[in-house]
Short mmCIF file of C-alpha atoms in Angstrom, two decimals:
data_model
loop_
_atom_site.label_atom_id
_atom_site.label_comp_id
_atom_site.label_asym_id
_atom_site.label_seq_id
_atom_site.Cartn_x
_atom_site.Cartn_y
_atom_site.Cartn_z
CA UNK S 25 -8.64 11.22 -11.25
CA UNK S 26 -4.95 12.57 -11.26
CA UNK S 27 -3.10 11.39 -13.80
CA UNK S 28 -0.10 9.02 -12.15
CA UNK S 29 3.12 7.78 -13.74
CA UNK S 30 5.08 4.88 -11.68
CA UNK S 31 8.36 3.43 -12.77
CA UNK S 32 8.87 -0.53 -11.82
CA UNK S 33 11.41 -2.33 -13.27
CA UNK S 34 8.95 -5.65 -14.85
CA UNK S 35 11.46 -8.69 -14.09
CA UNK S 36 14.21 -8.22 -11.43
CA UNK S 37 16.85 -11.07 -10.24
CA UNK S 38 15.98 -12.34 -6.30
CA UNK S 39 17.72 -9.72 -3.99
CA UNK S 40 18.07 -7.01 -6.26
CA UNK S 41 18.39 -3.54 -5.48
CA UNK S 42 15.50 -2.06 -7.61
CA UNK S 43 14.44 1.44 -8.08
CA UNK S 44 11.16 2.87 -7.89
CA UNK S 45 9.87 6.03 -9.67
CA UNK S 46 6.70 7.52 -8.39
CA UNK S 47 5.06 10.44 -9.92
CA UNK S 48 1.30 12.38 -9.48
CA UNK S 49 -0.28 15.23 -11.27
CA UNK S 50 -0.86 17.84 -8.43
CA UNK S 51 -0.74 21.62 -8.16
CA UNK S 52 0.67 21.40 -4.31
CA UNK S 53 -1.01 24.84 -3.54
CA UNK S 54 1.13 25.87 -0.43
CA UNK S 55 -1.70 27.91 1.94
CA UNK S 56 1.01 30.66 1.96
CA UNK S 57 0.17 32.44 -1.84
CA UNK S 58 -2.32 35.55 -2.36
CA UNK S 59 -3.96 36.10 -5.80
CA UNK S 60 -3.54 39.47 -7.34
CA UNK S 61 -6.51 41.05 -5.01
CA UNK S 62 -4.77 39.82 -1.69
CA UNK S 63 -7.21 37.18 -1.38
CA UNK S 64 -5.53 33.70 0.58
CA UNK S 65 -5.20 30.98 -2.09
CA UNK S 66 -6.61 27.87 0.15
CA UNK S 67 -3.89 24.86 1.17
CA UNK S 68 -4.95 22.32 -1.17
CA UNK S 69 -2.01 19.55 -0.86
CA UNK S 70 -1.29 15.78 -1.21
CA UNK S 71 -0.21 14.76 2.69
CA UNK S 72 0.81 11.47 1.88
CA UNK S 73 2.51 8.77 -0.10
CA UNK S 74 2.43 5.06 0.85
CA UNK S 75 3.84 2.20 -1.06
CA UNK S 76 3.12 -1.71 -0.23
CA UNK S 77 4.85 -4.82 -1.65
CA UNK S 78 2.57 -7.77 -1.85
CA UNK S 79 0.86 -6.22 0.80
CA UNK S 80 3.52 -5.23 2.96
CA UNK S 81 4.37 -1.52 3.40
CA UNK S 82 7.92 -0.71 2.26
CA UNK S 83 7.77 2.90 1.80
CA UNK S 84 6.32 6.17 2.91
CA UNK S 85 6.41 9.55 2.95
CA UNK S 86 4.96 12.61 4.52
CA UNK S 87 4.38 15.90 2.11
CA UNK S 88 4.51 19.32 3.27
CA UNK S 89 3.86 22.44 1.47
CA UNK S 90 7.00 22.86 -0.09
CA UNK S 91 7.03 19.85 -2.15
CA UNK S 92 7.50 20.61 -5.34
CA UNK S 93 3.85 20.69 -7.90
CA UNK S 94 3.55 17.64 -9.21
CA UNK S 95 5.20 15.25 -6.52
CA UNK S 96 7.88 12.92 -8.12
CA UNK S 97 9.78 10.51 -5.57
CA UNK S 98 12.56 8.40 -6.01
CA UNK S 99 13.57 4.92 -3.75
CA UNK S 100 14.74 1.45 -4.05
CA UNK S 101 13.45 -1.97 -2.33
CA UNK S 102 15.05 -5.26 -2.61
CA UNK S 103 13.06 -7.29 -5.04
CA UNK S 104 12.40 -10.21 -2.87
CA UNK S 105 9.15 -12.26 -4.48
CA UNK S 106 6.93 -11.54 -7.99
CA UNK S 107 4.07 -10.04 -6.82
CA UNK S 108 1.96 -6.17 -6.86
CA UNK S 109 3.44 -3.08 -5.79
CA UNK S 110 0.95 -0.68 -4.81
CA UNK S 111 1.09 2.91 -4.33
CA UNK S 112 -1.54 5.49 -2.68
CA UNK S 113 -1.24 9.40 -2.05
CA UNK S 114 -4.11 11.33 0.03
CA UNK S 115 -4.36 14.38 0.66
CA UNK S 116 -6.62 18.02 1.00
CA UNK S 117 -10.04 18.11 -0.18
CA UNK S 118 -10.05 13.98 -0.14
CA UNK S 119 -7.71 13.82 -2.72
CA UNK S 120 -6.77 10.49 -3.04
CA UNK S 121 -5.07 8.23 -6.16
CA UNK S 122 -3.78 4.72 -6.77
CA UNK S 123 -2.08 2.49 -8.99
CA UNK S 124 -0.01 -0.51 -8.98
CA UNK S 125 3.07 -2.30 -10.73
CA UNK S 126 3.46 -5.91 -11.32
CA UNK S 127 6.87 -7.32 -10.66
CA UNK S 128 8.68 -10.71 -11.71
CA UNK S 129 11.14 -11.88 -9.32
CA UNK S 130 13.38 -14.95 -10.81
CA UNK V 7 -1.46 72.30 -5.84
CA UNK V 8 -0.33 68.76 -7.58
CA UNK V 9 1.93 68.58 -10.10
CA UNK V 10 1.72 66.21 -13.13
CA UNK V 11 5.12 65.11 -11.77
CA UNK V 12 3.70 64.79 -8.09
CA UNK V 13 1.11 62.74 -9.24
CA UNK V 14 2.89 59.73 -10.99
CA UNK V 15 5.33 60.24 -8.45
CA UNK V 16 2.31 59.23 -5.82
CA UNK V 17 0.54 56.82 -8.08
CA UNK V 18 3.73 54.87 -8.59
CA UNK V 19 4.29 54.53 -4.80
CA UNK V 20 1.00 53.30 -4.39
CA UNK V 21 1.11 50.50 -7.19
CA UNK V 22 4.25 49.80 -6.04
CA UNK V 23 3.59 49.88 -2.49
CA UNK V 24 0.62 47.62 -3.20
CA UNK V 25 2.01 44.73 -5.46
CA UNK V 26 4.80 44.85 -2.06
CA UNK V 27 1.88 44.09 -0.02
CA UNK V 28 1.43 41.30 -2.10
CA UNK V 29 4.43 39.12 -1.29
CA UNK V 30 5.31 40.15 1.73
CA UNK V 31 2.42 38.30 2.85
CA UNK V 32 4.31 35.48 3.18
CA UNK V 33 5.89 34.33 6.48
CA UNK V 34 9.45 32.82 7.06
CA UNK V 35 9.97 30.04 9.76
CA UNK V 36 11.58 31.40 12.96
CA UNK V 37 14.78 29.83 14.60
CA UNK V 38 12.37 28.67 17.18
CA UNK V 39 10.23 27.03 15.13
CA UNK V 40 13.00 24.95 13.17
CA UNK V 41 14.17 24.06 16.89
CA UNK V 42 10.77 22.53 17.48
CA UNK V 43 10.75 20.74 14.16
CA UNK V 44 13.75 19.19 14.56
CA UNK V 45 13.10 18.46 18.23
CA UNK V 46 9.56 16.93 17.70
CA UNK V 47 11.99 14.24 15.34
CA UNK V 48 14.56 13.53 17.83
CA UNK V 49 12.91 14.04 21.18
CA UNK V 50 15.87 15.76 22.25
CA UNK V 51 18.42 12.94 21.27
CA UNK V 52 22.06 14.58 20.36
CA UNK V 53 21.79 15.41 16.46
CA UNK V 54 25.57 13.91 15.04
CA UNK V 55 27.12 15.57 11.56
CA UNK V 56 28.20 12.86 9.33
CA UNK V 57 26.90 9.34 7.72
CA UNK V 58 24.04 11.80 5.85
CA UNK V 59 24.73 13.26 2.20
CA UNK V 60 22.60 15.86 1.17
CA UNK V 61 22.98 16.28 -2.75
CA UNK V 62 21.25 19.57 -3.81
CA UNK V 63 22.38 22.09 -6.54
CA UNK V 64 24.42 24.89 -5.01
CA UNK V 65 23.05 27.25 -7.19
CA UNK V 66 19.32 27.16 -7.76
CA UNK V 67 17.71 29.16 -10.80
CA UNK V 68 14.23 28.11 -9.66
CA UNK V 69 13.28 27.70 -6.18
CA UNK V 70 9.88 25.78 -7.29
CA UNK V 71 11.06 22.97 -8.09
CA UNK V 72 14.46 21.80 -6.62
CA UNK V 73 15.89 17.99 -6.73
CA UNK V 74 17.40 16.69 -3.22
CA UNK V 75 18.50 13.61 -2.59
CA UNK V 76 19.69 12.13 0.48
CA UNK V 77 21.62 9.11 1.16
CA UNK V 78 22.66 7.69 4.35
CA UNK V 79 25.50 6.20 4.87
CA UNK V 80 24.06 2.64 6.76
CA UNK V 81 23.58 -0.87 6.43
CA UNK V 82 20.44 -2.01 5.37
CA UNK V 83 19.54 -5.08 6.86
CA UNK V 84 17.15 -6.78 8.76
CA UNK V 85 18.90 -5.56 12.14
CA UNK V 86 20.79 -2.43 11.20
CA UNK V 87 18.59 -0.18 9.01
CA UNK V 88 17.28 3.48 8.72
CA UNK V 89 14.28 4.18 10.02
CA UNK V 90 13.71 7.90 8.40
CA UNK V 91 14.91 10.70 6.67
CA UNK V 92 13.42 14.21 7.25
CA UNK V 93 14.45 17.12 4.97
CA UNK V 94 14.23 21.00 6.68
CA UNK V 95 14.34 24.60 4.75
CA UNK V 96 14.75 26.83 7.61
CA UNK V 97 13.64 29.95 5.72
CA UNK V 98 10.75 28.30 4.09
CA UNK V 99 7.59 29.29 5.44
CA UNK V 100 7.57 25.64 7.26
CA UNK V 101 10.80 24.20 8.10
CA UNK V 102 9.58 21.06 7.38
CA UNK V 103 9.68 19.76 3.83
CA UNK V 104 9.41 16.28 3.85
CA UNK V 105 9.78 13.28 5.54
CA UNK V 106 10.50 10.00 4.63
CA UNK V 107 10.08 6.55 6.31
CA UNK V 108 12.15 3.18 5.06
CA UNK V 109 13.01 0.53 6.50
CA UNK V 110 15.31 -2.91 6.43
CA UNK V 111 13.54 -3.76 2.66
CA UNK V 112 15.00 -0.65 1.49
CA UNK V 113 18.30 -2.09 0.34
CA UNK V 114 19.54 1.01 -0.29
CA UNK V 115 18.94 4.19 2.22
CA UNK V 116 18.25 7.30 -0.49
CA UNK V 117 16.08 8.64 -1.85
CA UNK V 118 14.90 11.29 -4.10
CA UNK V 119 12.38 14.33 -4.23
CA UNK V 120 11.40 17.75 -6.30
CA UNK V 121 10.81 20.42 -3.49
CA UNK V 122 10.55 24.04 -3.03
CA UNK V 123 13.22 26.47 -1.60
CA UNK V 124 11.68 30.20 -0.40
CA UNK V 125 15.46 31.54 -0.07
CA UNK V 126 18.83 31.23 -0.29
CA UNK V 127 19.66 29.29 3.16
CA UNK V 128 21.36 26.22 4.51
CA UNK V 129 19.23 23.39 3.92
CA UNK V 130 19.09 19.94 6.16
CA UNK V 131 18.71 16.62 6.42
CA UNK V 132 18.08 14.65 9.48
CA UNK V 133 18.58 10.85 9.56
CA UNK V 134 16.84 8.58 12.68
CA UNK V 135 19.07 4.76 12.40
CA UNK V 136 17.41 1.75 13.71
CA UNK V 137 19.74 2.06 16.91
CA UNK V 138 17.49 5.36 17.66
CA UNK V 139 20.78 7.73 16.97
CA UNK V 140 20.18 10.96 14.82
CA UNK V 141 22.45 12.15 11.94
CA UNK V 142 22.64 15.58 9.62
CA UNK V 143 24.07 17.07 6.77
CA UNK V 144 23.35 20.92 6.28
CA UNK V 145 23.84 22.42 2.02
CA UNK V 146 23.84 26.25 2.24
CA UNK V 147 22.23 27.38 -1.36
CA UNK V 148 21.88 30.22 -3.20
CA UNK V 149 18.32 30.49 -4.79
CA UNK V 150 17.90 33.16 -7.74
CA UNK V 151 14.51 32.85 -8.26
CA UNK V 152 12.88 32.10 -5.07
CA UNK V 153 9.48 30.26 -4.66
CA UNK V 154 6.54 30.99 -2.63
CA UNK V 155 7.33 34.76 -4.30
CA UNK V 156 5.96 34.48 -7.32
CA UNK V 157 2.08 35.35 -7.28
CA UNK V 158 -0.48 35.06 -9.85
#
Protein backbone atom coordinates (compact mmCIF):
# COMPACT_ATOMS: atom_id res chain seq x y z
CA UNK A 1 0.00 0.00 0.00
CA UNK A 2 1.49 3.53 -0.85
CA UNK A 3 2.11 5.41 1.87
CA UNK A 4 -0.46 8.69 1.71
CA UNK A 5 -0.29 11.96 3.62
CA UNK A 6 -3.62 14.26 3.45
CA UNK A 7 -3.89 17.64 5.06
CA UNK A 8 -7.65 18.58 6.44
CA UNK A 9 -8.08 21.24 8.56
CA UNK A 10 -10.20 19.07 11.79
CA UNK A 11 -12.89 21.90 12.75
CA UNK A 12 -13.69 24.67 10.20
CA UNK A 13 -16.43 27.62 10.70
CA UNK A 14 -19.75 27.01 8.14
CA UNK A 15 -18.68 28.54 4.72
CA UNK A 16 -15.14 28.56 5.10
CA UNK A 17 -12.67 28.54 2.53
CA UNK A 18 -10.56 25.46 3.58
CA UNK A 19 -7.51 24.04 2.07
CA UNK A 20 -6.76 20.64 1.21
CA UNK A 21 -3.30 18.98 1.00
CA UNK A 22 -3.09 15.72 -0.80
CA UNK A 23 0.01 13.75 -1.08
CA UNK A 24 0.99 9.82 -2.41
CA UNK A 25 4.18 7.91 -2.45
CA UNK A 26 4.71 7.16 -6.24
CA UNK A 27 7.71 6.91 -8.55
CA UNK A 28 5.54 8.46 -11.68
CA UNK A 29 7.80 6.46 -14.17
CA UNK A 30 7.15 8.59 -17.39
CA UNK A 31 7.25 5.64 -20.41
CA UNK A 32 9.78 8.06 -22.02
CA UNK A 33 13.27 6.93 -19.81
CA UNK A 34 15.88 4.12 -21.02
CA UNK A 35 18.07 2.33 -18.41
CA UNK A 36 21.75 2.35 -19.00
CA UNK A 37 21.48 -0.68 -21.73
CA UNK A 38 18.80 1.28 -23.87
CA UNK A 39 16.20 -0.88 -22.59
CA UNK A 40 12.41 1.20 -22.36
CA UNK A 41 11.66 1.72 -18.64
CA UNK A 42 7.70 0.70 -18.75
CA UNK A 43 4.92 3.75 -18.02
CA UNK A 44 4.00 2.87 -14.64
CA UNK A 45 1.83 6.08 -13.46
CA UNK A 46 -1.02 7.17 -11.10
CA UNK A 47 -3.91 8.46 -13.83
CA UNK A 48 -6.08 9.78 -11.37
CA UNK A 49 -7.05 11.69 -8.28
CA UNK A 50 -10.65 12.01 -7.02
CA UNK A 51 -11.83 13.64 -3.89
CA UNK A 52 -15.59 13.34 -2.40
CA UNK A 53 -17.22 15.34 0.44
CA UNK A 54 -19.77 13.36 2.30
CA UNK A 55 -20.12 11.57 -0.71
CA UNK A 56 -20.23 14.19 -3.13
CA UNK A 57 -17.31 14.68 -5.57
CA UNK A 58 -15.65 18.09 -5.17
CA UNK A 59 -12.43 17.57 -6.78
CA UNK A 60 -10.48 15.83 -9.46
CA UNK A 61 -7.69 15.58 -11.37
CA UNK A 62 -6.17 13.88 -14.32
CA UNK A 63 -2.18 12.89 -14.11
CA UNK A 64 0.03 12.72 -16.96
CA UNK A 65 3.54 11.70 -17.16
CA UNK A 66 5.07 14.73 -16.19
CA UNK A 67 3.71 15.00 -12.82
CA UNK A 68 6.15 15.30 -10.59
CA UNK A 69 7.26 11.58 -8.39
CA UNK A 70 5.43 11.54 -5.60
CA UNK A 71 2.13 13.50 -6.58
CA UNK A 72 1.35 16.36 -4.04
CA UNK A 73 -1.86 18.57 -4.89
CA UNK A 74 -3.08 21.53 -3.44
CA UNK A 75 -7.11 22.96 -3.43
CA UNK A 76 -9.70 24.46 -1.31
CA UNK A 77 -13.60 23.57 -0.81
CA UNK A 78 -16.02 25.48 1.19
CA UNK A 79 -16.56 23.64 4.39
CA UNK A 80 -20.24 23.34 4.21
CA UNK A 81 -21.38 20.27 6.78
CA UNK A 82 -19.07 17.87 9.38
CA UNK A 83 -18.76 14.92 7.66
CA UNK A 84 -15.75 12.43 5.62
CA UNK A 85 -13.63 13.62 2.98
CA UNK A 86 -12.43 10.94 0.91
CA UNK A 87 -9.71 10.73 -1.48
CA UNK A 88 -8.75 7.90 -4.20
CA UNK A 89 -5.83 7.83 -6.88
CA UNK A 90 -5.67 4.85 -9.60
CA UNK A 91 -3.51 4.31 -11.80
CA UNK A 92 -0.92 1.71 -14.03
CA UNK A 93 -0.54 -1.74 -13.00
CA UNK A 94 -3.98 -1.33 -10.75
CA UNK A 95 -2.46 0.93 -8.58
CA UNK A 96 -4.94 2.19 -6.50
CA UNK A 97 -4.93 4.01 -2.70
CA UNK A 98 -7.36 5.63 -0.29
CA UNK A 99 -7.81 7.48 2.73
CA UNK A 100 -10.09 9.84 4.32
CA UNK A 101 -10.29 13.02 6.68
CA UNK A 102 -12.93 13.75 9.15
CA UNK A 103 -14.11 17.31 9.27
CA UNK A 104 -16.15 19.41 11.97
CA UNK A 105 -18.19 22.06 10.55
CA UNK A 106 -19.68 24.55 13.42
CA UNK B 1 48.32 1.18 -38.42
CA UNK B 2 46.46 2.60 -35.06
CA UNK B 3 47.93 4.78 -32.92
CA UNK B 4 47.61 4.72 -29.08
CA UNK B 5 46.30 8.25 -29.70
CA UNK B 6 43.86 6.99 -32.55
CA UNK B 7 42.53 4.58 -30.39
CA UNK B 8 41.19 6.60 -27.32
CA UNK B 9 40.45 9.05 -29.79
CA UNK B 10 37.87 6.24 -31.34
CA UNK B 11 36.93 4.64 -28.07
CA UNK B 12 35.92 8.00 -26.67
CA UNK B 13 33.61 8.71 -29.65
CA UNK B 14 32.03 5.58 -29.22
CA UNK B 15 31.27 5.88 -25.35
CA UNK B 16 30.38 9.10 -26.02
CA UNK B 17 28.41 8.55 -28.99
CA UNK B 18 26.63 5.81 -27.07
CA UNK B 19 25.63 7.41 -23.63
CA UNK B 20 24.14 10.27 -26.62
CA UNK B 21 22.09 7.51 -27.81
CA UNK B 22 20.88 7.28 -24.52
CA UNK B 23 18.93 10.51 -24.09
CA UNK B 24 18.20 11.38 -27.20
CA UNK B 25 15.76 8.73 -27.02
CA UNK B 26 13.44 10.89 -25.80
CA UNK B 27 10.83 12.69 -27.97
CA UNK B 28 9.61 16.40 -27.72
CA UNK B 29 5.88 17.27 -28.45
CA UNK B 30 5.40 18.84 -31.92
CA UNK B 31 3.52 22.24 -32.51
CA UNK B 32 0.90 20.04 -33.95
CA UNK B 33 0.45 18.01 -31.27
CA UNK B 34 0.09 20.91 -28.57
CA UNK B 35 -2.59 22.28 -31.22
CA UNK B 36 -4.52 19.07 -30.76
CA UNK B 37 -4.17 19.12 -27.01
CA UNK B 38 -5.38 22.28 -26.57
CA UNK B 39 -8.07 21.82 -29.21
CA UNK B 40 -9.40 18.44 -27.82
CA UNK B 41 -10.08 21.05 -24.45
CA UNK B 42 -11.78 23.76 -26.20
CA UNK B 43 -13.37 22.16 -29.22
CA UNK B 44 -12.24 24.97 -31.15
CA UNK B 45 -13.78 27.76 -28.85
CA UNK B 46 -11.55 31.19 -29.11
CA UNK B 47 -8.74 30.71 -26.30
CA UNK B 48 -8.81 34.57 -24.41
CA UNK B 49 -5.36 35.84 -22.46
CA UNK B 50 -6.27 37.12 -19.14
CA UNK B 51 -8.43 36.13 -15.83
CA UNK B 52 -5.65 32.98 -15.54
CA UNK B 53 -2.35 33.40 -13.32
CA UNK B 54 0.15 30.99 -13.83
CA UNK B 55 2.70 31.20 -10.81
CA UNK B 56 5.83 29.12 -11.70
CA UNK B 57 9.54 29.91 -10.84
CA UNK B 58 11.22 31.70 -13.72
CA UNK B 59 14.24 30.03 -13.16
CA UNK B 60 14.10 26.31 -12.53
CA UNK B 61 17.27 24.41 -11.06
CA UNK B 62 15.42 21.09 -11.32
CA UNK B 63 13.06 20.30 -13.97
CA UNK B 64 11.74 17.07 -11.89
CA UNK B 65 9.98 18.51 -9.70
CA UNK B 66 8.54 22.05 -10.38
CA UNK B 67 5.59 23.86 -8.23
CA UNK B 68 2.73 25.59 -10.49
CA UNK B 69 -0.06 27.02 -9.34
CA UNK B 70 -2.85 28.45 -11.12
CA UNK B 71 -5.54 30.69 -10.08
CA UNK B 72 -8.37 31.98 -11.98
CA UNK B 73 -9.59 34.96 -11.67
CA UNK B 74 -13.73 33.94 -11.25
CA UNK B 75 -16.50 33.81 -9.02
CA UNK B 76 -17.18 30.77 -7.42
CA UNK B 77 -20.63 30.23 -6.93
CA UNK B 78 -23.33 28.08 -7.51
CA UNK B 79 -24.01 29.81 -11.05
CA UNK B 80 -20.71 31.35 -12.05
CA UNK B 81 -17.86 28.86 -11.40
CA UNK B 82 -14.80 27.18 -13.14
CA UNK B 83 -15.24 24.17 -14.53
CA UNK B 84 -11.33 23.18 -15.21
CA UNK B 85 -7.93 24.04 -15.35
CA UNK B 86 -5.50 22.22 -17.73
CA UNK B 87 -1.72 22.88 -17.46
CA UNK B 88 0.52 22.32 -21.01
CA UNK B 89 4.58 22.01 -21.40
CA UNK B 90 4.89 22.28 -25.03
CA UNK B 91 8.40 20.81 -25.13
CA UNK B 92 7.65 18.05 -22.78
CA UNK B 93 7.40 14.85 -24.36
CA UNK B 94 3.37 15.25 -23.86
CA UNK B 95 2.04 18.64 -23.87
CA UNK B 96 -0.28 17.72 -21.50
CA UNK B 97 0.60 17.83 -17.83
CA UNK B 98 -2.31 17.92 -15.91
CA UNK B 99 -5.69 18.64 -15.68
CA UNK B 100 -7.83 19.65 -13.14
CA UNK B 101 -11.66 19.64 -12.62
CA UNK B 102 -13.55 22.00 -9.77
CA UNK B 103 -16.46 23.16 -9.54
CA UNK B 104 -19.03 25.79 -7.65
CA UNK B 105 -17.83 24.00 -3.99
CA UNK B 106 -14.46 25.10 -4.77
CA UNK B 107 -14.69 28.49 -3.11
CA UNK B 108 -11.65 29.40 -4.34
CA UNK B 109 -10.46 28.56 -8.17
CA UNK B 110 -6.46 27.48 -7.61
CA UNK B 111 -4.82 25.14 -7.14
CA UNK B 112 -1.50 23.63 -6.70
CA UNK B 113 0.83 20.81 -8.18
CA UNK B 114 4.70 19.43 -8.32
CA UNK B 115 5.30 18.66 -12.12
CA UNK B 116 8.02 18.05 -14.49
CA UNK B 117 9.52 20.51 -17.11
CA UNK B 118 11.78 18.64 -20.11
CA UNK B 119 13.10 22.28 -21.25
CA UNK B 120 13.30 25.65 -20.99
CA UNK B 121 9.88 26.78 -22.82
CA UNK B 122 6.76 28.82 -22.29
CA UNK B 123 4.52 26.97 -20.18
CA UNK B 124 0.43 27.24 -20.14
CA UNK B 125 -2.51 27.22 -18.52
CA UNK B 126 -5.89 26.87 -19.96
CA UNK B 127 -9.03 27.76 -17.95
CA UNK B 128 -12.81 26.36 -19.25
CA UNK B 129 -15.60 28.95 -16.97
CA UNK B 130 -18.98 27.64 -16.35
CA UNK B 131 -20.25 30.03 -19.26
CA UNK B 132 -18.15 27.49 -21.64
CA UNK B 133 -15.48 30.50 -22.47
CA UNK B 134 -11.68 29.50 -22.44
CA UNK B 135 -8.88 31.56 -20.76
CA UNK B 136 -4.73 31.33 -20.73
CA UNK B 137 -1.79 32.51 -19.22
CA UNK B 138 1.60 31.39 -20.91
CA UNK B 139 5.24 31.59 -18.20
CA UNK B 140 8.29 31.22 -20.50
CA UNK B 141 11.05 29.39 -18.07
CA UNK B 142 14.38 28.69 -18.09
CA UNK B 143 15.12 25.08 -16.82
CA UNK B 144 18.91 24.30 -15.81
CA UNK B 145 18.60 20.94 -15.12
CA UNK B 146 16.05 19.50 -17.31
CA UNK B 147 13.96 16.32 -16.53
CA UNK B 148 13.15 13.38 -18.54
CA UNK B 149 17.27 13.74 -19.25
CA UNK B 150 18.57 12.31 -16.54
CA UNK B 151 18.87 8.36 -16.94
CA UNK B 152 19.79 5.76 -14.56
Amino acid sequence: MARVIVKVPARARRGEIIEIKALVGHVMETGYRHTETGVLIPRDIIRAFVCTYSGEEIFRADFHPAVAANPLIEFTTIATESGKFEFRWTGDNGFSATESALITVE
Amino acid sequence: MTTRRDFLITAGTLVGGASFSVWTGNSFATAAAVQDAIRKITGGAPLRKGRVKLEVPPLIENGNSVVVTVSVESPVTATEYVKAIHVFAPENPLPNIVSVYLGPRAGRARFTARVRVANSQTLLAVAQLSDSSFWSDGVEVIVTLPACGEER
